[in-house]
């Protein structure tokens, strides 16, 4: 059962989450790619809420690309993956 049933932003903090879906998408301009992620909040509060995120992995702006690739690396380390061949490996 959802603890909250609204679209208000959740407060800043640390939450246990599970990645529920990933999708590799092209940017609107067609010049880059990003991984769209959906996270389910497991707790300690806001259980059942969904958070959406995006990791820019290919972008003409190299600073944006570098940040996205770094964030992907941090996510992989957090979930114990050394490499990823398919974004579905991030789910769960």
PDB file of N, CA and C in Angstrom:
ATOM      1  N   UNK A   1       0.839  -1.184   0.000  1.00  0.00           N
ATOM      2  CA  UNK A   1       0.000   0.000   0.000  1.00  0.00           C
ATOM      3  C   UNK A   1       0.880   1.242   0.000  1.00  0.00           C
ATOM      4  N   UNK A   2       0.506   2.221  -0.762  1.00  0.00           N
ATOM      5  CA  UNK A   2       1.280   3.448  -0.839  1.00  0.00           C
ATOM      6  C   UNK A   2       1.177   4.233   0.449  1.00  0.00           C
ATOM      7  N   UNK A   3       2.342   4.663   0.921  1.00  0.00           N
ATOM      8  CA  UNK A   3       2.358   5.511   2.104  1.00  0.00           C
ATOM      9  C   UNK A   3       1.833   6.894   1.749  1.00  0.00           C
ATOM     10  N   UNK A   4       2.164   7.343   0.539  1.00  0.00           N
ATOM     11  CA  UNK A   4       1.698   8.635   0.057  1.00  0.00           C
ATOM     12  C   UNK A   4       1.162   8.444  -1.342  1.00  0.00           C
ATOM     13  N   UNK A   5       0.108   9.123  -1.661  1.00  0.00           N
ATOM     14  CA  UNK A   5      -0.500   8.982  -2.969  1.00  0.00           C
ATOM     15  C   UNK A   5      -0.612  10.348  -3.634  1.00  0.00           C
ATOM     16  N   UNK A   6       0.525  11.032  -3.796  1.00  0.00           N
ATOM     17  CA  UNK A   6       0.522  12.335  -4.434  1.00  0.00           C
ATOM     18  C   UNK A   6       1.806  12.529  -5.216  1.00  0.00           C
ATOM     19  N   UNK A   7       1.905  13.671  -5.850  1.00  0.00           N
ATOM     20  CA  UNK A   7       3.077  13.943  -6.672  1.00  0.00           C
ATOM     21  C   UNK A   7       3.948  15.041  -6.080  1.00  0.00           C
ATOM     22  N   UNK A   8       3.768  15.321  -4.805  1.00  0.00           N
ATOM     23  CA  UNK A   8       4.612  16.300  -4.129  1.00  0.00           C
ATOM     24  C   UNK A   8       6.034  15.762  -4.055  1.00  0.00           C
ATOM     25  N   UNK A   9       7.026  16.626  -4.212  1.00  0.00           N
ATOM     26  CA  UNK A   9       8.413  16.159  -4.080  1.00  0.00           C
ATOM     27  C   UNK A   9       8.649  15.569  -2.685  1.00  0.00           C
ATOM     28  N   UNK A  10       9.452  14.517  -2.634  1.00  0.00           N
ATOM     29  CA  UNK A  10       9.809  13.980  -1.327  1.00  0.00           C
ATOM     30  C   UNK A  10      10.978  14.800  -0.788  1.00  0.00           C
ATOM     31  N   UNK A  11      11.085  14.840   0.514  1.00  0.00           N
ATOM     32  CA  UNK A  11      12.125  15.657   1.135  1.00  0.00           C
ATOM     33  C   UNK A  11      13.512  15.072   0.858  1.00  0.00           C
ATOM     34  N   UNK A  12      14.496  15.952   0.833  1.00  0.00           N
ATOM     35  CA  UNK A  12      15.876  15.526   0.604  1.00  0.00           C
ATOM     36  C   UNK A  12      16.291  14.555   1.694  1.00  0.00           C
ATOM     37  N   UNK A  13      17.065  13.577   1.336  1.00  0.00           N
ATOM     38  CA  UNK A  13      17.543  12.607   2.317  1.00  0.00           C
ATOM     39  C   UNK A  13      17.955  11.321   1.631  1.00  0.00           C
ATOM     40  N   UNK A  14      18.266  10.325   2.440  1.00  0.00           N
ATOM     41  CA  UNK A  14      18.684   9.020   1.947  1.00  0.00           C
ATOM     42  C   UNK A  14      17.512   8.066   2.046  1.00  0.00           C
ATOM     43  N   UNK A  15      17.239   7.351   0.958  1.00  0.00           N
ATOM     44  CA  UNK A  15      16.134   6.411   0.896  1.00  0.00           C
ATOM     45  C   UNK A  15      16.611   5.107   0.300  1.00  0.00           C
ATOM     46  N   UNK A  16      16.041   4.014   0.753  1.00  0.00           N
ATOM     47  CA  UNK A  16      16.308   2.731   0.127  1.00  0.00           C
ATOM     48  C   UNK A  16      15.400   2.645  -1.093  1.00  0.00           C
ATOM     49  N   UNK A  17      15.990   2.359  -2.248  1.00  0.00           N
ATOM     50  CA  UNK A  17      15.218   2.283  -3.490  1.00  0.00           C
ATOM     51  C   UNK A  17      15.608   1.025  -4.265  1.00  0.00           C
ATOM     52  N   UNK A  18      14.765   0.688  -5.209  1.00  0.00           N
ATOM     53  CA  UNK A  18      15.049  -0.398  -6.143  1.00  0.00           C
ATOM     54  C   UNK A  18      14.773   0.132  -7.540  1.00  0.00           C
ATOM     55  N   UNK A  19      15.672  -0.124  -8.465  1.00  0.00           N
ATOM     56  CA  UNK A  19      15.457   0.306  -9.843  1.00  0.00           C
ATOM     57  C   UNK A  19      14.419  -0.629 -10.451  1.00  0.00           C
ATOM     58  N   UNK A  20      13.315  -0.044 -10.908  1.00  0.00           N
ATOM     59  CA  UNK A  20      12.220  -0.850 -11.443  1.00  0.00           C
ATOM     60  C   UNK A  20      12.209  -0.903 -12.964  1.00  0.00           C
ATOM     61  N   UNK A  21      12.780   0.113 -13.617  1.00  0.00           N
ATOM     62  CA  UNK A  21      12.836   0.066 -15.077  1.00  0.00           C
ATOM     63  C   UNK A  21      13.952   0.957 -15.596  1.00  0.00           C
ATOM     64  N   UNK A  22      14.466   0.579 -16.746  1.00  0.00           N
ATOM     65  CA  UNK A  22      15.489   1.365 -17.435  1.00  0.00           C
ATOM     66  C   UNK A  22      15.149   1.371 -18.913  1.00  0.00           C
ATOM     67  N   UNK A  23      15.524   2.444 -19.571  1.00  0.00           N
ATOM     68  CA  UNK A  23      15.318   2.506 -21.005  1.00  0.00           C
ATOM     69  C   UNK A  23      16.375   3.419 -21.604  1.00  0.00           C
ATOM     70  N   UNK A  24      17.047   2.936 -22.625  1.00  0.00           N
ATOM     71  CA  UNK A  24      18.021   3.731 -23.350  1.00  0.00           C
ATOM     72  C   UNK A  24      17.257   4.568 -24.373  1.00  0.00           C
ATOM     73  N   UNK A  25      17.425   5.890 -24.299  1.00  0.00           N
ATOM     74  CA  UNK A  25      16.679   6.794 -25.179  1.00  0.00           C
ATOM     75  C   UNK A  25      17.619   7.769 -25.851  1.00  0.00           C
ATOM     76  N   UNK A  26      17.171   8.263 -27.000  1.00  0.00           N
ATOM     77  CA  UNK A  26      17.888   9.318 -27.695  1.00  0.00           C
ATOM     78  C   UNK A  26      17.393  10.665 -27.201  1.00  0.00           C
ATOM     79  N   UNK A  27      18.287  11.651 -27.165  1.00  0.00           N
ATOM     80  CA  UNK A  27      17.879  13.002 -26.789  1.00  0.00           C
ATOM     81  C   UNK A  27      16.940  13.556 -27.864  1.00  0.00           C
ATOM     82  N   UNK A  28      16.184  14.597 -27.503  1.00  0.00           N
ATOM     83  CA  UNK A  28      15.244  15.203 -28.452  1.00  0.00           C
ATOM     84  C   UNK A  28      15.937  15.682 -29.714  1.00  0.00           C
ATOM     85  N   UNK A  29      17.171  16.181 -29.569  1.00  0.00           N
ATOM     86  CA  UNK A  29      17.912  16.675 -30.729  1.00  0.00           C
ATOM     87  C   UNK A  29      18.514  15.548 -31.553  1.00  0.00           C
ATOM     88  N   UNK A  30      18.543  14.341 -30.997  1.00  0.00           N
ATOM     89  CA  UNK A  30      19.109  13.201 -31.698  1.00  0.00           C
ATOM     90  C   UNK A  30      20.626  13.145 -31.675  1.00  0.00           C
ATOM     91  N   UNK A  31      21.237  14.004 -30.870  1.00  0.00           N
ATOM     92  CA  UNK A  31      22.701  14.055 -30.833  1.00  0.00           C
ATOM     93  C   UNK A  31      23.301  13.360 -29.617  1.00  0.00           C
ATOM     94  N   UNK A  32      22.468  12.727 -28.813  1.00  0.00           N
ATOM     95  CA  UNK A  32      22.981  12.072 -27.616  1.00  0.00           C
ATOM     96  C   UNK A  32      22.070  10.948 -27.172  1.00  0.00           C
ATOM     97  N   UNK A  33      22.487  10.264 -26.119  1.00  0.00           N
ATOM     98  CA  UNK A  33      21.708   9.173 -25.530  1.00  0.00           C
ATOM     99  C   UNK A  33      21.728   9.307 -24.020  1.00  0.00           C
ATOM    100  N   UNK A  34      20.647   8.830 -23.392  1.00  0.00           N
ATOM    101  CA  UNK A  34      20.582   8.800 -21.942  1.00  0.00           C
ATOM    102  C   UNK A  34      19.848   7.550 -21.492  1.00  0.00           C
ATOM    103  N   UNK A  35      20.085   7.177 -20.250  1.00  0.00           N
ATOM    104  CA  UNK A  35      19.369   6.063 -19.636  1.00  0.00           C
ATOM    105  C   UNK A  35      18.300   6.676 -18.752  1.00  0.00           C
ATOM    106  N   UNK A  36      17.035   6.384 -19.071  1.00  0.00           N
ATOM    107  CA  UNK A  36      15.915   6.817 -18.234  1.00  0.00           C
ATOM    108  C   UNK A  36      15.680   5.724 -17.193  1.00  0.00           C
ATOM    109  N   UNK A  37      15.610   6.126 -15.922  1.00  0.00           N
ATOM    110  CA  UNK A  37      15.468   5.174 -14.824  1.00  0.00           C
ATOM    111  C   UNK A  37      14.222   5.482 -14.006  1.00  0.00           C
ATOM    112  N   UNK A  38      13.591   4.440 -13.489  1.00  0.00           N
ATOM    113  CA  UNK A  38      12.511   4.575 -12.514  1.00  0.00           C
ATOM    114  C   UNK A  38      12.949   3.829 -11.267  1.00  0.00           C
ATOM    115  N   UNK A  39      12.813   4.510 -10.136  1.00  0.00           N
ATOM    116  CA  UNK A  39      13.177   3.928  -8.848  1.00  0.00           C
ATOM    117  C   UNK A  39      11.922   3.804  -7.993  1.00  0.00           C
ATOM    118  N   UNK A  40      11.729   2.666  -7.346  1.00  0.00           N
ATOM    119  CA  UNK A  40      10.670   2.508  -6.356  1.00  0.00           C
ATOM    120  C   UNK A  40      11.267   2.739  -4.979  1.00  0.00           C
ATOM    121  N   UNK A  41      10.655   3.620  -4.204  1.00  0.00           N
ATOM    122  CA  UNK A  41      11.130   3.882  -2.853  1.00  0.00           C
ATOM    123  C   UNK A  41      10.643   2.761  -1.943  1.00  0.00           C
ATOM    124  N   UNK A  42      11.585   2.139  -1.223  1.00  0.00           N
ATOM    125  CA  UNK A  42      11.280   1.043  -0.312  1.00  0.00           C
ATOM    126  C   UNK A  42      11.202   1.519   1.135  1.00  0.00           C
ATOM    127  N   UNK A  43      11.815   2.647   1.447  1.00  0.00           N
ATOM    128  CA  UNK A  43      11.757   3.161   2.805  1.00  0.00           C
ATOM    129  C   UNK A  43      12.949   4.027   3.115  1.00  0.00           C
ATOM    130  N   UNK A  44      13.119   4.511   4.285  1.00  0.00           N
ATOM    131  CA  UNK A  44      12.297   4.244   5.454  1.00  0.00           C
ATOM    132  C   UNK A  44      10.961   5.000   5.451  1.00  0.00           C
ATOM    133  N   UNK A  45      10.851   6.049   4.655  1.00  0.00           N
ATOM    134  CA  UNK A  45       9.577   6.755   4.497  1.00  0.00           C
ATOM    135  C   UNK A  45       9.270   6.839   3.010  1.00  0.00           C
ATOM    136  N   UNK A  46       8.119   7.295   2.681  1.00  0.00           N
ATOM    137  CA  UNK A  46       7.685   7.469   1.292  1.00  0.00           C
ATOM    138  C   UNK A  46       7.624   6.153   0.523  1.00  0.00           C
ATOM    139  N   UNK A  47       7.416   5.056   1.240  1.00  0.00           N
ATOM    140  CA  UNK A  47       7.348   3.739   0.618  1.00  0.00           C
ATOM    141  C   UNK A  47       6.284   3.734  -0.477  1.00  0.00           C
ATOM    142  N   UNK A  48       6.678   3.187  -1.633  1.00  0.00           N
ATOM    143  CA  UNK A  48       5.748   3.074  -2.744  1.00  0.00           C
ATOM    144  C   UNK A  48       5.836   4.215  -3.742  1.00  0.00           C
ATOM    145  N   UNK A  49       6.505   5.287  -3.376  1.00  0.00           N
ATOM    146  CA  UNK A  49       6.664   6.405  -4.308  1.00  0.00           C
ATOM    147  C   UNK A  49       7.624   6.006  -5.414  1.00  0.00           C
ATOM    148  N   UNK A  50       7.481   6.640  -6.557  1.00  0.00           N
ATOM    149  CA  UNK A  50       8.351   6.389  -7.702  1.00  0.00           C
ATOM    150  C   UNK A  50       9.131   7.660  -7.997  1.00  0.00           C
ATOM    151  N   UNK A  51      10.427   7.489  -8.206  1.00  0.00           N
ATOM    152  CA  UNK A  51      11.310   8.599  -8.547  1.00  0.00           C
ATOM    153  C   UNK A  51      11.885   8.309  -9.930  1.00  0.00           C
ATOM    154  N   UNK A  52      11.963   9.332 -10.754  1.00  0.00           N
ATOM    155  CA  UNK A  52      12.492   9.184 -12.104  1.00  0.00           C
ATOM    156  C   UNK A  52      13.843   9.873 -12.198  1.00  0.00           C
ATOM    157  N   UNK A  53      14.749   9.279 -12.948  1.00  0.00           N
ATOM    158  CA  UNK A  53      16.066   9.859 -13.121  1.00  0.00           C
ATOM    159  C   UNK A  53      16.556   9.668 -14.545  1.00  0.00           C
ATOM    160  N   UNK A  54      17.651  10.349 -14.842  1.00  0.00           N
ATOM    161  CA  UNK A  54      18.226  10.282 -16.178  1.00  0.00           C
ATOM    162  C   UNK A  54      19.737  10.357 -16.058  1.00  0.00           C
ATOM    163  N   UNK A  55      20.436   9.497 -16.785  1.00  0.00           N
ATOM    164  CA  UNK A  55      21.893   9.497 -16.839  1.00  0.00           C
ATOM    165  C   UNK A  55      22.317   9.747 -18.277  1.00  0.00           C
ATOM    166  N   UNK A  56      22.917  10.890 -18.541  1.00  0.00           N
ATOM    167  CA  UNK A  56      23.400  11.227 -19.880  1.00  0.00           C
ATOM    168  C   UNK A  56      24.691  10.465 -20.147  1.00  0.00           C
ATOM    169  N   UNK A  57      24.646   9.539 -21.094  1.00  0.00           N
ATOM    170  CA  UNK A  57      25.842   8.734 -21.356  1.00  0.00           C
ATOM    171  C   UNK A  57      26.530   9.096 -22.668  1.00  0.00           C
ATOM    172  N   UNK A  58      25.836   9.824 -23.536  1.00  0.00           N
ATOM    173  CA  UNK A  58      26.450  10.338 -24.766  1.00  0.00           C
ATOM    174  C   UNK A  58      25.830  11.689 -25.032  1.00  0.00           C
ATOM    175  N   UNK A  59      26.682  12.720 -25.109  1.00  0.00           N
ATOM    176  CA  UNK A  59      26.190  14.081 -25.273  1.00  0.00           C
ATOM    177  C   UNK A  59      27.261  14.916 -25.960  1.00  0.00           C
ATOM    178  N   UNK A  60      26.867  15.826 -26.857  1.00  0.00           N
ATOM    179  CA  UNK A  60      27.868  16.678 -27.490  1.00  0.00           C
ATOM    180  C   UNK A  60      28.593  17.575 -26.484  1.00  0.00           C
ATOM    181  N   UNK A  61      27.925  17.896 -25.378  1.00  0.00           N
ATOM    182  CA  UNK A  61      28.569  18.647 -24.294  1.00  0.00           C
ATOM    183  C   UNK A  61      29.324  17.631 -23.439  1.00  0.00           C
ATOM    184  N   UNK A  62      30.620  17.615 -23.554  1.00  0.00           N
ATOM    185  CA  UNK A  62      31.429  16.593 -22.876  1.00  0.00           C
ATOM    186  C   UNK A  62      31.338  16.683 -21.356  1.00  0.00           C
ATOM    187  N   UNK A  63      31.091  17.867 -20.805  1.00  0.00           N
ATOM    188  CA  UNK A  63      30.923  17.989 -19.352  1.00  0.00           C
ATOM    189  C   UNK A  63      29.673  17.244 -18.894  1.00  0.00           C
ATOM    190  N   UNK A  64      28.585  17.405 -19.632  1.00  0.00           N
ATOM    191  CA  UNK A  64      27.340  16.698 -19.294  1.00  0.00           C
ATOM    192  C   UNK A  64      27.545  15.193 -19.422  1.00  0.00           C
ATOM    193  N   UNK A  65      28.210  14.778 -20.490  1.00  0.00           N
ATOM    194  CA  UNK A  65      28.483  13.357 -20.691  1.00  0.00           C
ATOM    195  C   UNK A  65      29.349  12.807 -19.563  1.00  0.00           C
ATOM    196  N   UNK A  66      30.384  13.532 -19.179  1.00  0.00           N
ATOM    197  CA  UNK A  66      31.281  13.086 -18.109  1.00  0.00           C
ATOM    198  C   UNK A  66      30.516  12.901 -16.794  1.00  0.00           C
ATOM    199  N   UNK A  67      29.633  13.837 -16.480  1.00  0.00           N
ATOM    200  CA  UNK A  67      28.829  13.731 -15.248  1.00  0.00           C
ATOM    201  C   UNK A  67      27.941  12.492 -15.309  1.00  0.00           C
ATOM    202  N   UNK A  68      27.279  12.270 -16.442  1.00  0.00           N
ATOM    203  CA  UNK A  68      26.397  11.113 -16.589  1.00  0.00           C
ATOM    204  C   UNK A  68      27.137   9.796 -16.475  1.00  0.00           C
ATOM    205  N   UNK A  69      28.286   9.705 -17.112  1.00  0.00           N
ATOM    206  CA  UNK A  69      29.082   8.477 -17.049  1.00  0.00           C
ATOM    207  C   UNK A  69      29.590   8.249 -15.628  1.00  0.00           C
ATOM    208  N   UNK A  70      29.976   9.327 -14.939  1.00  0.00           N
ATOM    209  CA  UNK A  70      30.414   9.205 -13.549  1.00  0.00           C
ATOM    210  C   UNK A  70      29.258   8.726 -12.669  1.00  0.00           C
ATOM    211  N   UNK A  71      28.065   9.275 -12.867  1.00  0.00           N
ATOM    212  CA  UNK A  71      26.901   8.850 -12.084  1.00  0.00           C
ATOM    213  C   UNK A  71      26.558   7.389 -12.347  1.00  0.00           C
ATOM    214  N   UNK A  72      26.679   6.960 -13.609  1.00  0.00           N
ATOM    215  CA  UNK A  72      26.444   5.556 -13.932  1.00  0.00           C
ATOM    216  C   UNK A  72      27.454   4.671 -13.215  1.00  0.00           C
ATOM    217  N   UNK A  73      28.713   5.079 -13.197  1.00  0.00           N
ATOM    218  CA  UNK A  73      29.741   4.318 -12.488  1.00  0.00           C
ATOM    219  C   UNK A  73      29.450   4.222 -10.996  1.00  0.00           C
ATOM    220  N   UNK A  74      29.015   5.323 -10.399  1.00  0.00           N
ATOM    221  CA  UNK A  74      28.668   5.315  -8.971  1.00  0.00           C
ATOM    222  C   UNK A  74      27.495   4.376  -8.705  1.00  0.00           C
ATOM    223  N   UNK A  75      26.500   4.404  -9.585  1.00  0.00           N
ATOM    224  CA  UNK A  75      25.350   3.514  -9.444  1.00  0.00           C
ATOM    225  C   UNK A  75      25.783   2.057  -9.562  1.00  0.00           C
ATOM    226  N   UNK A  76      26.622   1.755 -10.534  1.00  0.00           N
ATOM    227  CA  UNK A  76      27.099   0.386 -10.711  1.00  0.00           C
ATOM    228  C   UNK A  76      27.867  -0.100  -9.486  1.00  0.00           C
ATOM    229  N   UNK A  77      28.739   0.741  -8.936  1.00  0.00           N
ATOM    230  CA  UNK A  77      29.478   0.355  -7.728  1.00  0.00           C
ATOM    231  C   UNK A  77      28.523   0.128  -6.558  1.00  0.00           C
ATOM    232  N   UNK A  78      27.498   0.960  -6.452  1.00  0.00           N
ATOM    233  CA  UNK A  78      26.546   0.834  -5.340  1.00  0.00           C
ATOM    234  C   UNK A  78      25.778  -0.483  -5.400  1.00  0.00           C
ATOM    235  N   UNK A  79      25.534  -0.983  -6.605  1.00  0.00           N
ATOM    236  CA  UNK A  79      24.778  -2.229  -6.714  1.00  0.00           C
ATOM    237  C   UNK A  79      25.662  -3.435  -7.023  1.00  0.00           C
ATOM    238  N   UNK A  80      26.978  -3.213  -7.047  1.00  0.00           N
ATOM    239  CA  UNK A  80      27.924  -4.324  -7.162  1.00  0.00           C
ATOM    240  C   UNK A  80      28.167  -4.837  -8.563  1.00  0.00           C
ATOM    241  N   UNK A  81      28.023  -3.977  -9.572  1.00  0.00           N
ATOM    242  CA  UNK A  81      28.303  -4.400 -10.942  1.00  0.00           C
ATOM    243  C   UNK A  81      29.623  -3.801 -11.421  1.00  0.00           C
ATOM    244  N   UNK A  82      30.464  -4.642 -12.010  1.00  0.00           N
ATOM    245  CA  UNK A  82      31.741  -4.168 -12.546  1.00  0.00           C
ATOM    246  C   UNK A  82      31.575  -3.647 -13.969  1.00  0.00           C
ATOM    247  N   UNK A  83      30.623  -4.220 -14.698  1.00  0.00           N
ATOM    248  CA  UNK A  83      30.357  -3.778 -16.060  1.00  0.00           C
ATOM    249  C   UNK A  83      28.887  -4.011 -16.377  1.00  0.00           C
ATOM    250  N   UNK A  84      28.411  -3.302 -17.408  1.00  0.00           N
ATOM    251  CA  UNK A  84      27.023  -3.422 -17.831  1.00  0.00           C
ATOM    252  C   UNK A  84      27.004  -3.537 -19.348  1.00  0.00           C
ATOM    253  N   UNK A  85      26.386  -4.591 -19.841  1.00  0.00           N
ATOM    254  CA  UNK A  85      26.217  -4.777 -21.276  1.00  0.00           C
ATOM    255  C   UNK A  85      24.842  -4.325 -21.735  1.00  0.00           C
ATOM    256  N   UNK A  86      23.871  -4.368 -20.830  1.00  0.00           N
ATOM    257  CA  UNK A  86      22.487  -4.016 -21.138  1.00  0.00           C
ATOM    258  C   UNK A  86      21.921  -3.285 -19.928  1.00  0.00           C
ATOM    259  N   UNK A  87      21.159  -2.211 -20.166  1.00  0.00           N
ATOM    260  CA  UNK A  87      20.622  -1.432 -19.041  1.00  0.00           C
ATOM    261  C   UNK A  87      19.690  -2.258 -18.157  1.00  0.00           C
ATOM    262  N   UNK A  88      19.130  -3.338 -18.677  1.00  0.00           N
ATOM    263  CA  UNK A  88      18.270  -4.210 -17.855  1.00  0.00           C
ATOM    264  C   UNK A  88      19.043  -4.830 -16.695  1.00  0.00           C
ATOM    265  N   UNK A  89      20.357  -4.892 -16.790  1.00  0.00           N
ATOM    266  CA  UNK A  89      21.164  -5.428 -15.688  1.00  0.00           C
ATOM    267  C   UNK A  89      21.078  -4.535 -14.441  1.00  0.00           C
ATOM    268  N   UNK A  90      20.650  -3.287 -14.598  1.00  0.00           N
ATOM    269  CA  UNK A  90      20.537  -2.364 -13.472  1.00  0.00           C
ATOM    270  C   UNK A  90      19.252  -2.590 -12.683  1.00  0.00           C
ATOM    271  N   UNK A  91      18.294  -3.265 -13.263  1.00  0.00           N
ATOM    272  CA  UNK A  91      16.973  -3.439 -12.638  1.00  0.00           C
ATOM    273  C   UNK A  91      17.076  -4.383 -11.439  1.00  0.00           C
ATOM    274  N   UNK A  92      16.386  -3.995 -10.377  1.00  0.00           N
ATOM    275  CA  UNK A  92      16.315  -4.814  -9.180  1.00  0.00           C
ATOM    276  C   UNK A  92      17.357  -4.416  -8.172  1.00  0.00           C
TER     277      UNK A  92
END
